Amino acid sequence: MRPATAFFLASGLWSLVSGPVFAAEQWENDFNEGVAAGKQGDWDTAVDKLTSAAVQKTDRYEVFANLSLAYTEKGDWANAVIQAQKAVALDPQKSIVHLALGLGQEGAGRKEEALVAYKRASELDPSNADIHLTVG
């Protein structure tokens, strides 16, 4: 397996879970600003804005998946796993939430758990090359 951060940077994974671009409510503004900050590599702002969105809107897997990936980029593995677990709980049928979970677990040194998460992501989306690069 590859180190999580190296994979994340190489694959452009951030754009895979950007989700729809929202407008109107404050959580949506925070979400959009967090995604934009992540695309620019500003992980502190991404975490701040996505955390704000997560506090306001607790039922969107996209918020927690993106927050998990921002924590992954910062090397904050514990929070990456926590946020990915929330995303999995919200929509366990999305491959990206399992991939985010696997990246956090791998970074935390939990290799066996990461393999399980990657396998589930691959089962849900067998054509996703990013998943196969991670597992492969």
Coordinates of N, CA and C in Angstrom, one line a residue:
M1 N 0.8 -1.2 0.0 CA 0.0 0.0 0.0 C 0.9 1.2 0.0
R2 N 0.4 2.3 -0.6 CA 1.1 3.6 -0.6 C 0.8 4.4 0.7
P3 N 1.7 5.3 1.1 CA 1.3 6.2 2.1 C 0.1 7.0 1.7
A4 N -0.8 7.3 2.7 CA -2.0 7.9 2.4 C -1.8 9.3 1.7
T5 N -0.9 10.1 2.3 CA -0.8 11.5 1.8 C -0.2 11.5 0.4
A6 N 0.7 10.6 0.1 CA 1.3 10.6 -1.2 C 0.3 10.1 -2.2
F7 N -0.6 9.2 -1.9 CA -1.6 8.8 -2.8 C -2.6 9.9 -3.0
F8 N -3.0 10.6 -1.9 CA -3.9 11.7 -2.0 C -3.5 12.8 -3.0
L9 N -2.2 13.2 -2.8 CA -1.7 14.2 -3.7 C -1.6 13.8 -5.1
A10 N -1.2 12.5 -5.3 CA -0.9 12.1 -6.7 C -2.2 11.8 -7.5
S11 N -3.3 11.5 -6.8 CA -4.5 11.1 -7.5 C -5.5 12.2 -7.7
G12 N -5.3 13.3 -7.0 CA -6.3 14.4 -7.1 C -7.6 13.9 -6.4
L13 N -7.5 13.2 -5.4 CA -8.7 12.6 -4.7 C -9.6 13.7 -4.2
W14 N -9.1 14.8 -3.9 CA -9.9 15.9 -3.3 C -11.1 16.2 -4.3
S15 N -10.9 16.2 -5.6 CA -11.9 16.5 -6.5 C -13.0 15.4 -6.6
L16 N -12.7 14.2 -6.1 CA -13.6 13.1 -6.2 C -14.8 13.2 -5.2
V17 N -14.5 13.9 -4.1 CA -15.6 14.0 -3.1 C -16.0 15.4 -2.9
S18 N -15.8 16.3 -3.8 CA -16.1 17.7 -3.7 C -17.6 17.8 -3.5
G19 N -18.4 16.9 -4.1 CA -19.8 16.9 -4.0 C -20.4 18.1 -4.8
P20 N -21.7 18.3 -4.7 CA -22.3 19.3 -5.5 C -21.9 20.7 -4.9
V21 N -21.9 21.7 -5.7 CA -21.6 23.0 -5.3 C -22.9 23.6 -4.8
F22 N -23.0 24.0 -3.5 CA -24.2 24.4 -2.9 C -24.2 26.0 -2.8
A23 N -25.4 26.5 -2.6 CA -25.5 27.9 -2.4 C -26.7 28.2 -1.4
A24 N -26.6 29.3 -0.7 CA -27.7 29.8 0.1 C -27.4 29.7 1.6
E25 N -27.6 28.6 2.3 CA -27.4 28.5 3.7 C -25.9 28.7 4.1
Q26 N -25.7 29.1 5.4 CA -24.3 29.3 5.9 C -23.5 28.0 5.8
W27 N -24.1 26.9 6.1 CA -23.3 25.6 6.1 C -22.8 25.4 4.7
E28 N -23.7 25.7 3.7 CA -23.3 25.5 2.3 C -22.1 26.4 1.9
N29 N -22.2 27.7 2.4 CA -21.0 28.6 2.1 C -19.8 28.0 2.8
D30 N -19.9 27.6 4.0 CA -18.7 27.0 4.7 C -18.2 25.8 4.0
F31 N -19.1 24.9 3.5 CA -18.7 23.7 2.8 C -17.9 24.1 1.5
N32 N -18.5 25.0 0.7 CA -17.9 25.4 -0.5 C -16.5 26.1 -0.3
E33 N -16.4 26.9 0.8 CA -15.1 27.5 1.1 C -14.1 26.5 1.5
G34 N -14.6 25.5 2.3 CA -13.7 24.4 2.7 C -13.2 23.6 1.6
V35 N -14.0 23.3 0.6 CA -13.6 22.5 -0.6 C -12.6 23.4 -1.4
A36 N -12.9 24.7 -1.6 CA -12.0 25.5 -2.3 C -10.7 25.6 -1.7
A37 N -10.7 25.7 -0.3 CA -9.4 25.8 0.4 C -8.6 24.5 0.2
G38 N -9.3 23.4 0.3 CA -8.6 22.1 0.1 C -8.0 22.0 -1.3
K39 N -8.7 22.5 -2.3 CA -8.2 22.4 -3.7 C -7.0 23.3 -3.8
Q40 N -6.8 24.3 -3.0 CA -5.7 25.2 -3.0 C -4.6 24.7 -2.0
G41 N -4.8 23.6 -1.3 CA -3.8 23.0 -0.4 C -3.8 23.8 0.9
D42 N -4.8 24.6 1.2 CA -4.9 25.3 2.5 C -5.7 24.4 3.5
W43 N -5.0 23.5 4.1 CA -5.7 22.5 4.9 C -6.2 23.0 6.2
D44 N -5.6 24.0 6.8 CA -6.1 24.6 8.0 C -7.4 25.3 7.8
T45 N -7.5 26.1 6.7 CA -8.8 26.7 6.4 C -9.8 25.7 6.0
A46 N -9.4 24.6 5.2 CA -10.3 23.6 4.9 C -10.9 22.9 6.1
V47 N -10.1 22.6 7.1 CA -10.6 22.0 8.3 C -11.5 22.9 9.0
D48 N -11.2 24.2 9.2 CA -12.0 25.1 9.9 C -13.4 25.3 9.2
K49 N -13.4 25.5 7.9 CA -14.7 25.7 7.2 C -15.5 24.4 7.2
L50 N -14.9 23.3 6.9 CA -15.6 22.0 6.9 C -16.1 21.6 8.3
T51 N -15.4 21.9 9.3 CA -15.8 21.7 10.7 C -17.1 22.5 10.9
S52 N -17.0 23.8 10.5 CA -18.2 24.7 10.7 C -19.4 24.1 10.0
A53 N -19.2 23.7 8.7 CA -20.3 23.1 8.0 C -20.8 21.8 8.7
A54 N -19.9 21.0 9.2 CA -20.3 19.7 9.9 C -21.2 20.0 11.1
V55 N -20.8 21.1 11.8 CA -21.6 21.4 13.1 C -23.0 21.8 12.7
Q56 N -23.1 22.5 11.6 CA -24.4 23.1 11.1 C -25.3 22.0 10.4
K57 N -24.6 21.1 9.7 CA -25.3 20.2 8.8 C -24.8 18.8 9.1
T58 N -25.5 18.0 9.9 CA -24.9 16.7 10.3 C -25.4 15.5 9.5
D59 N -26.0 15.8 8.4 CA -26.6 14.7 7.6 C -26.0 14.6 6.2
R60 N -24.9 15.2 5.9 CA -24.3 15.1 4.6 C -23.0 14.4 4.6
Y61 N -22.9 13.2 4.0 CA -21.7 12.5 4.0 C -20.6 13.3 3.3
E62 N -20.9 14.1 2.3 CA -19.8 14.9 1.6 C -19.1 15.8 2.6
V63 N -19.7 16.4 3.6 CA -19.1 17.2 4.5 C -18.1 16.4 5.3
F64 N -18.5 15.3 5.8 CA -17.6 14.5 6.7 C -16.5 13.8 5.9
A65 N -16.8 13.4 4.7 CA -15.7 12.8 3.8 C -14.6 13.8 3.5
N66 N -15.1 15.0 3.1 CA -14.1 16.1 2.8 C -13.3 16.5 4.1
L67 N -14.0 16.5 5.2 CA -13.3 16.9 6.4 C -12.3 15.8 6.8
S68 N -12.6 14.5 6.6 CA -11.7 13.4 6.8 C -10.5 13.6 5.9
L69 N -10.7 13.9 4.6 CA -9.5 14.0 3.7 C -8.7 15.2 4.1
A70 N -9.3 16.3 4.5 CA -8.5 17.4 5.0 C -7.6 17.1 6.2
Y71 N -8.2 16.3 7.1 CA -7.4 15.9 8.3 C -6.3 14.9 7.8
T72 N -6.6 14.1 6.8 CA -5.6 13.2 6.3 C -4.4 14.0 5.7
E73 N -4.7 15.0 5.0 CA -3.6 15.8 4.5 C -2.8 16.5 5.5
K74 N -3.4 16.8 6.7 CA -2.7 17.4 7.8 C -1.9 16.4 8.6
G75 N -2.2 15.1 8.3 CA -1.5 14.1 9.1 C -2.2 13.8 10.5
D76 N -3.4 14.3 10.6 CA -4.2 14.1 11.9 C -5.0 12.9 11.7
W77 N -4.4 11.7 11.8 CA -5.0 10.5 11.5 C -6.3 10.2 12.4
A78 N -6.2 10.5 13.7 CA -7.3 10.2 14.6 C -8.6 10.9 14.1
N79 N -8.4 12.2 13.8 CA -9.6 12.9 13.4 C -10.0 12.5 12.0
A80 N -9.1 12.2 11.1 CA -9.4 11.7 9.8 C -10.3 10.4 9.9
V81 N -10.0 9.5 10.8 CA -10.8 8.3 11.0 C -12.1 8.6 11.6
I82 N -12.2 9.5 12.5 CA -13.4 9.8 13.2 C -14.4 10.4 12.2
Q83 N -13.9 11.4 11.4 CA -14.8 12.0 10.4 C -15.2 11.0 9.3
A84 N -14.3 10.2 8.9 CA -14.7 9.2 7.8 C -15.7 8.2 8.4
Q85 N -15.6 7.8 9.7 CA -16.6 6.9 10.2 C -18.0 7.6 10.2
K86 N -18.0 8.9 10.5 CA -19.3 9.6 10.4 C -19.8 9.5 9.0
A87 N -19.0 9.7 8.0 CA -19.4 9.7 6.6 C -19.9 8.3 6.2
V88 N -19.2 7.3 6.7 CA -19.7 5.9 6.4 C -21.1 5.7 7.1
A89 N -21.2 6.1 8.3 CA -22.5 6.0 8.9 C -23.7 6.7 8.2
L90 N -23.4 7.8 7.6 CA -24.4 8.5 6.8 C -24.7 7.9 5.5
D91 N -23.8 7.3 4.8 CA -24.0 6.7 3.5 C -23.0 5.6 3.2
P92 N -23.3 4.4 3.8 CA -22.3 3.3 3.6 C -22.3 2.8 2.2
Q93 N -23.1 3.2 1.3 CA -23.1 2.8 -0.1 C -22.2 3.6 -1.0
K94 N -21.5 4.6 -0.5 CA -20.6 5.5 -1.2 C -19.2 5.0 -1.1
S95 N -18.6 4.6 -2.2 CA -17.2 4.1 -2.1 C -16.2 5.1 -1.5
I96 N -16.5 6.4 -1.8 CA -15.5 7.4 -1.3 C -15.4 7.5 0.2
V97 N -16.5 7.2 0.9 CA -16.4 7.2 2.4 C -15.5 6.1 2.9
H98 N -15.6 5.0 2.3 CA -14.7 3.8 2.7 C -13.3 4.1 2.3
L99 N -13.1 4.7 1.2 CA -11.7 5.1 0.8 C -11.1 6.1 1.7
A100 N -11.9 7.1 2.1 CA -11.4 8.1 3.1 C -11.1 7.4 4.4
L101 N -12.0 6.5 4.8 CA -11.7 5.7 6.1 C -10.4 5.0 6.0
G102 N -10.2 4.3 4.9 CA -9.0 3.5 4.7 C -7.7 4.4 4.7
L103 N -7.8 5.5 4.1 CA -6.7 6.4 4.1 C -6.3 6.9 5.5
G104 N -7.3 7.2 6.3 CA -7.1 7.6 7.7 C -6.5 6.5 8.5
Q105 N -7.1 5.3 8.3 CA -6.6 4.1 9.1 C -5.2 3.8 8.7
E106 N -4.9 3.8 7.4 CA -3.6 3.5 7.0 C -2.6 4.5 7.6
G107 N -2.9 5.8 7.5 CA -2.0 6.8 8.1 C -1.8 6.5 9.6
A108 N -2.8 6.0 10.3 CA -2.7 5.8 11.7 C -2.0 4.5 12.0
G109 N -1.6 3.8 11.0 CA -0.9 2.5 11.2 C -1.8 1.3 11.3
R110 N -3.1 1.5 11.0 CA -4.0 0.4 11.2 C -4.3 -0.3 9.8
K111 N -3.2 -0.9 9.4 CA -3.1 -1.5 8.0 C -4.2 -2.5 7.7
E112 N -4.5 -3.4 8.6 CA -5.5 -4.4 8.4 C -6.9 -3.8 8.2
E113 N -7.2 -2.9 9.1 CA -8.5 -2.2 9.0 C -8.6 -1.4 7.7
A114 N -7.5 -0.8 7.3 CA -7.5 0.0 6.0 C -7.7 -0.9 4.9
L115 N -7.2 -2.1 4.9 CA -7.4 -3.0 3.8 C -8.9 -3.4 3.7
V116 N -9.6 -3.6 4.8 CA -11.0 -3.9 4.8 C -11.8 -2.7 4.2
A117 N -11.4 -1.5 4.6 CA -12.1 -0.3 4.0 C -11.9 -0.2 2.5
Y118 N -10.6 -0.4 2.1 CA -10.3 -0.3 0.7 C -11.1 -1.4 -0.1
K119 N -11.1 -2.6 0.5 CA -11.8 -3.7 -0.2 C -13.3 -3.3 -0.4
R120 N -13.9 -2.7 0.7 CA -15.3 -2.3 0.6 C -15.5 -1.2 -0.5
A121 N -14.6 -0.3 -0.5 CA -14.7 0.8 -1.5 C -14.6 0.2 -2.9
S122 N -13.7 -0.8 -3.1 CA -13.6 -1.4 -4.4 C -14.8 -2.2 -4.8
E123 N -15.4 -2.8 -3.8 CA -16.7 -3.6 -4.1 C -17.8 -2.6 -4.6
L124 N -17.8 -1.5 -4.0 CA -18.9 -0.5 -4.3 C -18.6 0.2 -5.6
D125 N -17.4 0.3 -6.0 CA -17.1 1.1 -7.2 C -15.9 0.4 -7.9
P126 N -16.1 -0.8 -8.5 CA -15.0 -1.5 -9.1 C -14.2 -0.8 -10.2
S127 N -14.8 0.2 -10.8 CA -14.2 0.9 -11.9 C -13.3 2.1 -11.5
N128 N -13.3 2.4 -10.2 CA -12.6 3.5 -9.7 C -11.1 3.2 -9.6
A129 N -10.3 3.8 -10.5 CA -8.9 3.6 -10.5 C -8.2 4.1 -9.3
D130 N -8.7 5.1 -8.6 CA -8.0 5.6 -7.4 C -8.0 4.6 -6.3
I131 N -9.1 3.8 -6.2 CA -9.2 2.8 -5.2 C -8.2 1.7 -5.5
H132 N -8.1 1.3 -6.8 CA -7.2 0.2 -7.1 C -5.7 0.7 -7.0
L133 N -5.4 1.9 -7.1 CA -4.0 2.4 -6.9 C -3.7 2.3 -5.4
T134 N -4.7 2.6 -4.6 CA -4.5 2.6 -3.1 C -4.2 1.1 -2.7
V135 N -5.1 0.2 -3.1 CA -5.0 -1.2 -2.7 C -3.8 -1.9 -3.4
G136 N -3.6 -1.5 -4.7 CA -2.8 -2.2 -5.5 C -1.3 -2.2 -5.4

